[in-house]
Coordinates of C-alpha atoms and ligand atoms in Angstrom, one line a residue:
M41 CA -0.2 0.0 0.0
C42 CA 1.3 3.7 -1.1
P43 CA 0.5 7.1 -0.3
I44 CA -0.9 9.2 -2.9
G45 CA -2.8 12.4 -3.1
G46 CA -3.4 14.4 0.0
A47 CA -2.5 11.5 2.3
A48 CA 1.2 11.5 0.6
I49 CA 1.0 15.8 0.5
D50 CA 0.2 15.5 4.7
A51 CA 3.2 12.8 4.7
V52 CA 5.5 14.1 2.5
G53 CA 4.4 17.5 0.8
D54 CA 4.5 15.7 -2.5
P55 CA 1.2 13.9 -4.0
L56 CA 3.3 11.3 -5.8
P57 CA 6.5 10.2 -3.3
A58 CA 9.2 8.7 -4.9
E59 CA 8.3 5.5 -3.0
T60 CA 5.0 5.2 -4.4
T61 CA 6.5 5.6 -7.9
A62 CA 9.1 2.9 -7.6
S63 CA 6.2 0.3 -6.0
C64 CA 4.1 1.3 -9.2
E65 CA 6.5 1.0 -11.7
H66 CA 7.6 -2.3 -10.4
C67 CA 4.0 -3.8 -10.1
D68 CA 2.0 -5.6 -12.6
A69 CA -1.4 -3.8 -11.6
V70 CA -1.9 -0.5 -9.8
F71 CA -5.3 -0.6 -7.5
L72 CA -5.9 3.0 -6.6
G73 CA -8.3 4.6 -4.0
A74 CA -9.5 8.3 -5.0
V75 CA -7.5 11.3 -4.5
G76 CA -8.5 14.8 -3.4
G77 CA -10.9 16.5 -0.6
P78 CA -11.9 19.7 0.8
K79 CA -8.7 19.7 3.5
W80 CA -6.4 20.1 0.0
S81 CA -8.7 22.0 -2.1
D82 CA -7.3 25.4 -2.1
P83 CA -7.3 26.8 -5.7
T84 CA -4.1 28.5 -5.0
A85 CA -2.2 25.8 -3.8
A86 CA 0.5 25.0 -5.6
V87 CA 0.6 21.3 -4.9
R88 CA -2.6 19.7 -5.1
P89 CA -3.8 15.9 -4.7
E90 CA -5.0 15.4 -8.5
Q91 CA -1.6 16.3 -9.8
G92 CA -0.4 13.1 -8.2
L93 CA -3.0 11.0 -10.3
L94 CA -2.3 12.9 -13.5
R95 CA 1.5 12.2 -12.8
L96 CA 0.9 8.6 -12.1
R97 CA -1.2 8.0 -15.4
A98 CA 1.7 9.6 -17.2
L99 CA 4.7 7.8 -15.5
L100 CA 2.5 4.1 -16.1
G101 CA 2.1 5.4 -19.9
V102 CA -1.7 4.5 -19.1
Y103 CA -3.1 6.5 -22.2
A104 CA -6.8 4.2 -22.8
N105 CA -8.9 4.8 -19.8
L106 CA -11.7 2.0 -20.3
R107 CA -15.2 2.6 -18.6
P108 CA -17.8 0.2 -19.0
V109 CA -21.3 1.2 -18.6
K110 CA -23.7 -2.0 -18.2
V111 CA -27.3 -1.5 -16.9
I112 CA -28.4 -4.3 -14.4
N113 CA -32.4 -4.9 -15.0
E114 CA -33.2 -4.8 -11.2
L115 CA -31.2 -1.5 -11.0
I116 CA -33.2 0.4 -13.6
P117 CA -35.8 2.0 -10.6
A118 CA -32.6 3.7 -9.6
S119 CA -31.7 5.7 -12.6
P120 CA -33.9 8.5 -13.2
L121 CA -34.3 7.4 -16.9
K122 CA -37.2 6.0 -18.0
A123 CA -36.9 2.2 -17.7
A124 CA -37.8 1.8 -21.6
K125 CA -34.6 3.7 -22.6
L126 CA -32.3 1.6 -20.5
A127 CA -33.3 -2.0 -21.5
G128 CA -30.3 -3.4 -23.2
V129 CA -28.0 -0.7 -22.4
D130 CA -23.9 -2.1 -22.6
L131 CA -21.5 0.1 -23.7
V132 CA -18.0 1.1 -23.0
V133 CA -16.2 4.9 -23.2
V134 CA -12.6 4.7 -24.2
R135 CA -11.4 7.5 -22.8
E136 CA -7.9 9.6 -23.9
L137 CA -6.3 9.8 -20.4
T138 CA -2.5 11.3 -20.7
G139 CA -3.3 14.1 -23.3
G140 CA -5.7 17.1 -24.2
I141 CA -6.4 20.0 -22.1
Y142 CA -6.1 18.4 -18.6
F143 CA -2.5 17.8 -19.4
G144 CA -1.8 21.1 -21.4
E145 CA 0.5 24.4 -20.1
K146 CA -1.6 26.0 -17.7
T147 CA -1.2 30.1 -16.8
H148 CA -2.8 32.4 -14.8
D149 CA -2.9 35.9 -13.6
E150 CA -5.2 38.1 -11.5
T151 CA -7.6 38.5 -14.3
S152 CA -7.0 35.7 -16.8
A153 CA -6.5 32.4 -16.7
S154 CA -5.4 29.5 -19.8
D155 CA -5.4 25.8 -20.5
L156 CA -3.7 25.1 -23.5
C157 CA -5.3 21.6 -24.9
T158 CA -2.9 19.7 -27.3
Y159 CA -3.1 16.5 -29.2
H160 CA -0.9 14.6 -31.5
S161 CA -1.5 12.5 -34.3
H162 CA 0.2 9.6 -32.4
E163 CA -2.2 10.1 -29.3
I164 CA -5.1 9.8 -31.3
E165 CA -4.1 7.0 -33.7
R166 CA -3.5 4.5 -30.8
I167 CA -6.2 5.2 -28.6
V168 CA -8.6 5.0 -31.8
R169 CA -6.9 1.2 -32.4
V170 CA -7.7 0.3 -28.8
A171 CA -11.0 1.6 -29.1
A172 CA -11.9 -0.3 -32.2
R173 CA -10.2 -3.7 -31.4
L174 CA -12.7 -3.7 -28.4
A175 CA -15.5 -2.5 -30.9
A176 CA -14.1 -5.8 -33.3
K177 CA -14.9 -8.0 -30.0
R178 CA -18.5 -6.4 -29.3
R179 CA -21.2 -5.1 -31.5
G180 CA -18.9 -3.9 -34.1
K181 CA -19.9 0.0 -33.6
L182 CA -17.3 2.7 -32.9
C183 CA -19.0 6.7 -32.1
S184 CA -15.9 8.9 -32.0
V185 CA -16.9 12.3 -29.9
D186 CA -15.0 15.6 -30.8
K187 CA -16.0 19.2 -31.0
A188 CA -14.9 19.6 -34.4
N189 CA -17.1 22.5 -35.3
V190 CA -15.2 24.4 -33.2
L191 CA -11.8 23.4 -31.8
E192 CA -8.5 22.2 -34.0
T193 CA -7.7 19.6 -31.8
S194 CA -11.4 18.2 -32.4
R195 CA -10.8 18.6 -36.3
L196 CA -7.0 16.7 -35.9
W197 CA -9.1 13.9 -34.2
R198 CA -11.4 13.5 -36.6
R199 CA -9.5 13.5 -39.5
V200 CA -7.6 10.9 -37.9
T201 CA -10.0 8.4 -36.7
D202 CA -11.4 8.6 -40.5
R203 CA -8.2 7.6 -41.6
I204 CA -7.3 5.2 -38.9
M205 CA -11.1 3.4 -39.3
S206 CA -11.2 3.4 -43.0
S207 CA -7.9 2.0 -43.7
E208 CA -7.7 -0.4 -40.4
F209 CA -10.7 -1.2 -39.6
P210 CA -13.2 -0.6 -42.3
S211 CA -15.5 -3.3 -41.1
I212 CA -16.4 -1.3 -38.0
E213 CA -19.2 0.9 -37.9
L214 CA -17.8 4.4 -37.5
E215 CA -20.4 7.1 -36.3
T216 CA -19.2 10.4 -35.3
Q217 CA -20.9 13.1 -32.9
L218 CA -19.8 16.1 -31.5
V219 CA -19.6 16.4 -27.5
D220 CA -23.2 18.5 -27.0
A221 CA -24.9 16.1 -28.8
A222 CA -23.8 13.0 -27.8
A223 CA -24.2 14.2 -24.2
M224 CA -27.8 14.5 -25.6
H225 CA -28.0 10.9 -26.7
L226 CA -26.5 9.3 -24.1
L227 CA -30.0 10.0 -22.5
S228 CA -32.0 9.6 -25.4
R229 CA -30.9 6.3 -27.0
P230 CA -28.5 5.1 -24.7
A231 CA -28.9 1.6 -25.9
E232 CA -27.5 2.2 -29.7
F233 CA -23.9 2.9 -28.4
D234 CA -21.3 0.3 -28.3
V235 CA -17.8 1.7 -28.0
I236 CA -17.4 5.5 -27.7
V237 CA -14.1 7.0 -28.4
T238 CA -13.2 10.2 -27.2
E239 CA -10.7 13.0 -25.9
N240 CA -9.7 13.1 -21.9
M241 CA -12.1 15.9 -20.9
F242 CA -14.9 14.7 -22.6
G243 CA -14.7 11.3 -21.8
D244 CA -14.5 12.6 -18.0
I245 CA -17.5 14.4 -18.0
L246 CA -19.6 12.1 -20.6
T247 CA -18.9 8.8 -18.1
D248 CA -20.2 10.6 -15.1
E249 CA -23.2 11.3 -17.1
A250 CA -23.3 7.7 -18.3
S251 CA -22.9 6.6 -14.9
M252 CA -26.4 7.6 -14.2
L253 CA -27.6 4.9 -16.8
A254 CA -26.2 2.4 -14.6
G255 CA -28.1 3.8 -11.6
S256 CA -25.1 5.5 -9.5
L257 CA -21.4 7.0 -10.1
G258 CA -20.8 4.4 -7.3
M259 CA -21.3 1.5 -9.9
L260 CA -18.8 2.1 -12.3
P261 CA -15.2 0.9 -12.9
S262 CA -12.7 1.5 -15.0
A263 CA -9.2 0.3 -16.0
S264 CA -6.3 2.8 -17.8
L265 CA -4.2 0.4 -20.0
G266 CA -1.0 1.1 -22.1
E267 CA 1.3 -0.9 -23.9
S268 CA 2.1 -3.6 -21.6
S269 CA -0.4 -5.4 -19.7
R270 CA 0.4 -3.1 -16.8
G271 CA -2.6 -1.0 -15.8
L272 CA -4.1 1.3 -13.5
Y273 CA -7.4 0.3 -11.6
E274 CA -9.9 2.6 -9.9
P275 CA -13.9 3.5 -9.5
I276 CA -14.8 6.1 -11.7
H277 CA -15.6 8.2 -8.8
G278 CA -13.7 10.7 -6.5
S279 CA -13.5 10.5 -2.7
A280 CA -17.0 11.4 -2.0
P281 CA -16.1 13.6 0.6
D282 CA -19.8 14.4 1.2
I283 CA -20.6 11.1 2.5
A284 CA -16.9 10.3 3.8
G285 CA -16.9 8.0 7.2
K286 CA -20.7 7.7 7.0
G287 CA -20.4 3.7 5.8
I288 CA -23.0 4.1 3.0
A289 CA -20.3 4.3 -0.1
N290 CA -21.7 2.0 -2.7
P291 CA -18.8 -0.4 -3.2
C292 CA -19.6 -1.9 -6.7
G293 CA -17.7 0.3 -8.6
A294 CA -14.3 -0.5 -6.9
I295 CA -15.1 -4.1 -6.8
A296 CA -15.5 -4.3 -10.5
S297 CA -12.3 -2.0 -11.0
A298 CA -10.6 -5.1 -9.4
A299 CA -12.3 -7.5 -11.6
M300 CA -11.0 -5.5 -14.4
L301 CA -7.7 -5.8 -12.8
L302 CA -7.6 -9.4 -12.9
R303 CA -8.9 -9.8 -16.2
H304 CA -6.8 -7.1 -18.4
S305 CA -3.3 -7.4 -16.2
L306 CA -3.3 -10.9 -14.5
G307 CA -4.9 -12.8 -17.5
L308 CA -7.3 -14.3 -14.9
H309 CA -11.0 -14.1 -17.1
D310 CA -12.6 -17.0 -15.0
D311 CA -11.7 -14.7 -11.5
A312 CA -12.8 -11.3 -13.3
N313 CA -16.1 -12.9 -14.8
A314 CA -16.7 -14.6 -11.2
V315 CA -16.2 -11.3 -9.2
D316 CA -18.5 -9.3 -12.0
N317 CA -21.2 -12.3 -11.6
A318 CA -20.9 -12.1 -8.0
I319 CA -22.0 -8.5 -8.0
T320 CA -24.8 -9.4 -10.3
R321 CA -26.1 -11.6 -8.2
A322 CA -25.8 -9.4 -4.6
I323 CA -27.8 -6.7 -6.6
V324 CA -30.5 -9.3 -7.9
A325 CA -30.8 -10.6 -4.6
G326 CA -32.2 -7.1 -3.6
N327 CA -28.9 -5.7 -1.4
R328 CA -28.5 -2.1 -2.4
T329 CA -26.4 0.9 -0.9
A330 CA -28.3 4.2 -0.1
D331 CA -27.5 5.4 -4.1
I332 CA -29.2 2.7 -5.7
A333 CA -32.1 2.1 -3.6
A334 CA -35.4 2.3 -4.7
Q335 CA -38.7 3.1 -2.3
G336 CA -38.9 -0.1 -0.1
D337 CA -35.3 -1.3 -0.4
R338 CA -33.6 -2.8 2.3
V339 CA -30.4 -0.7 2.5
L340 CA -27.1 -1.9 3.1
S341 CA -23.5 -0.3 4.6
T342 CA -20.5 -0.2 2.7
D343 CA -19.2 -3.3 4.4
A344 CA -22.5 -5.3 4.6
M345 CA -22.7 -4.8 0.8
T346 CA -19.2 -5.9 0.4
D347 CA -19.6 -9.1 2.5
C348 CA -23.0 -9.8 0.4
I349 CA -20.9 -9.6 -2.4
I350 CA -18.0 -11.7 -1.1
G351 CA -20.9 -14.3 0.3
E352 CA -21.8 -14.4 -3.5
L353 CA -18.4 -15.1 -4.6
V354 CA -17.3 -17.8 -2.1
Q355 CA -21.0 -19.9 -2.8
D356 CA -20.4 -19.8 -6.2
P357 CA -16.8 -19.0 -7.2
Ligands
NAD1381 N1 -9.7 9.4 -9.7 C1 -9.8 10.6 -8.7 O1 -9.3 10.2 -7.7 C2 -11.1 11.2 -8.4 C3 -11.8 11.4 -9.4 C4 -13.1 12.3 -9.2 C5 -12.9 13.5 -8.3 N2 -11.7 13.5 -7.2 C6 -11.6 14.3 -6.3 O2 -12.5 13.6 -5.6 C7 -13.2 15.1 -4.6 C8 -14.5 14.6 -4.6 O3 -15.1 15.5 -6.2 P1 -16.8 15.3 -6.4 O4 -17.3 15.6 -5.5 O5 -17.0 16.1 -7.7 O6 -17.1 14.0 -7.0 P2 -17.3 12.7 -6.2 O7 -17.2 11.5 -7.2 O8 -16.1 12.3 -5.1 O9 -18.5 12.5 -5.9 C9 -20.0 13.0 -6.8 C10 -20.6 12.7 -6.0 O10 -21.0 11.0 -6.0 C11 -21.1 10.4 -4.9 N3 -20.5 9.2 -4.9 C12 -19.2 9.3 -5.2 N4 -18.7 7.9 -5.4 C13 -19.7 7.2 -4.6 C14 -20.0 6.0 -3.9 N5 -19.5 4.7 -4.4 N6 -21.0 5.9 -3.5 C15 -22.2 6.4 -2.9 N7 -21.9 7.8 -4.1 C16 -20.9 8.2 -4.3 C17 -20.6 11.5 -3.9 O11 -21.5 11.4 -2.6 C18 -21.2 12.8 -4.7 O12 -22.2 13.1 -4.4 C19 -12.5 16.2 -5.1 O13 -11.2 16.4 -4.5 C20 -11.8 15.4 -6.7 O14 -10.9 16.4 -7.0 C21 -11.1 12.6 -7.6

């Protein structure tokens, strides 16, 4: 276990200490708890928890962030969307993770500020290939999301995507959508999406939106991958400071992230499926944390929900 983020700032003044870097570099996989919180939220602070996470992603070279969104029928009542829209929703967002505006040069003075957004062709090529290969194993549909009507980086994104898809993946059905339209279509026709590929910030925002299809931000896992099998695994949610310490956080996204770790970094596909199935069975059996509970449901604590999932896993591995 290694410190990162606020805990690391408190301990040594660095959100990604050298000992954490060294350990992560020598691992097959990194399982991450969220960083950040009100204690370290001073916008004028030179050192911030999120810097640790961005540096770790860059260090590991994990440029492809896979965020699956699958609706479990029993959780449809937990979503604010109508049931008819949610049936059959099973999509993956492939978010570019180490480029774009989050990594660009930042400047500010008293009255102005700037965040530079840059993409290079090779960064787009490699993420589009990851997404297209994934689509080939699924329903064969790829939707590339950009803002090509306004942004130069998006116009490059679209040109490169068109070139890679037509030359290397001609059998994959490619659709392009502007990010504002995609945000709407995620709510109006979510079941039509198979794989979505998009740049860093758009993917960050769209997946928080998409989490509501699955019932809660607490349900969604993620895997961040690069050229090797080494990966970084974390639920898509943050540190949830508003519920911290209350014992009510949904553990499903974190546990499903562990399943992705078993699958992608360790090649333990049966074990990964067993963990995913245990989560589903626990939910089908009626176990709920507060964020996914409908009226009349029995509400469990984080520990009790975790015990239910472990119980399912042990009973039927
Ligand atoms: N990868 C990361 O480490 C990461 C990602 C996002 C945000 N953050 C950080 O987390 C802090 C809080 O950010 P935020 O509030 O915008 O986002 P958040 O994801 O922590 O929380 C958003 C909302 O979702 C709820 N929520 C989140 N996880 C949940 C869970 N497992 N079960 C039930 N409800 C859950 C929270 O209670 C909150 O109402 C900030 O400091 C932010 O920088 C870190």
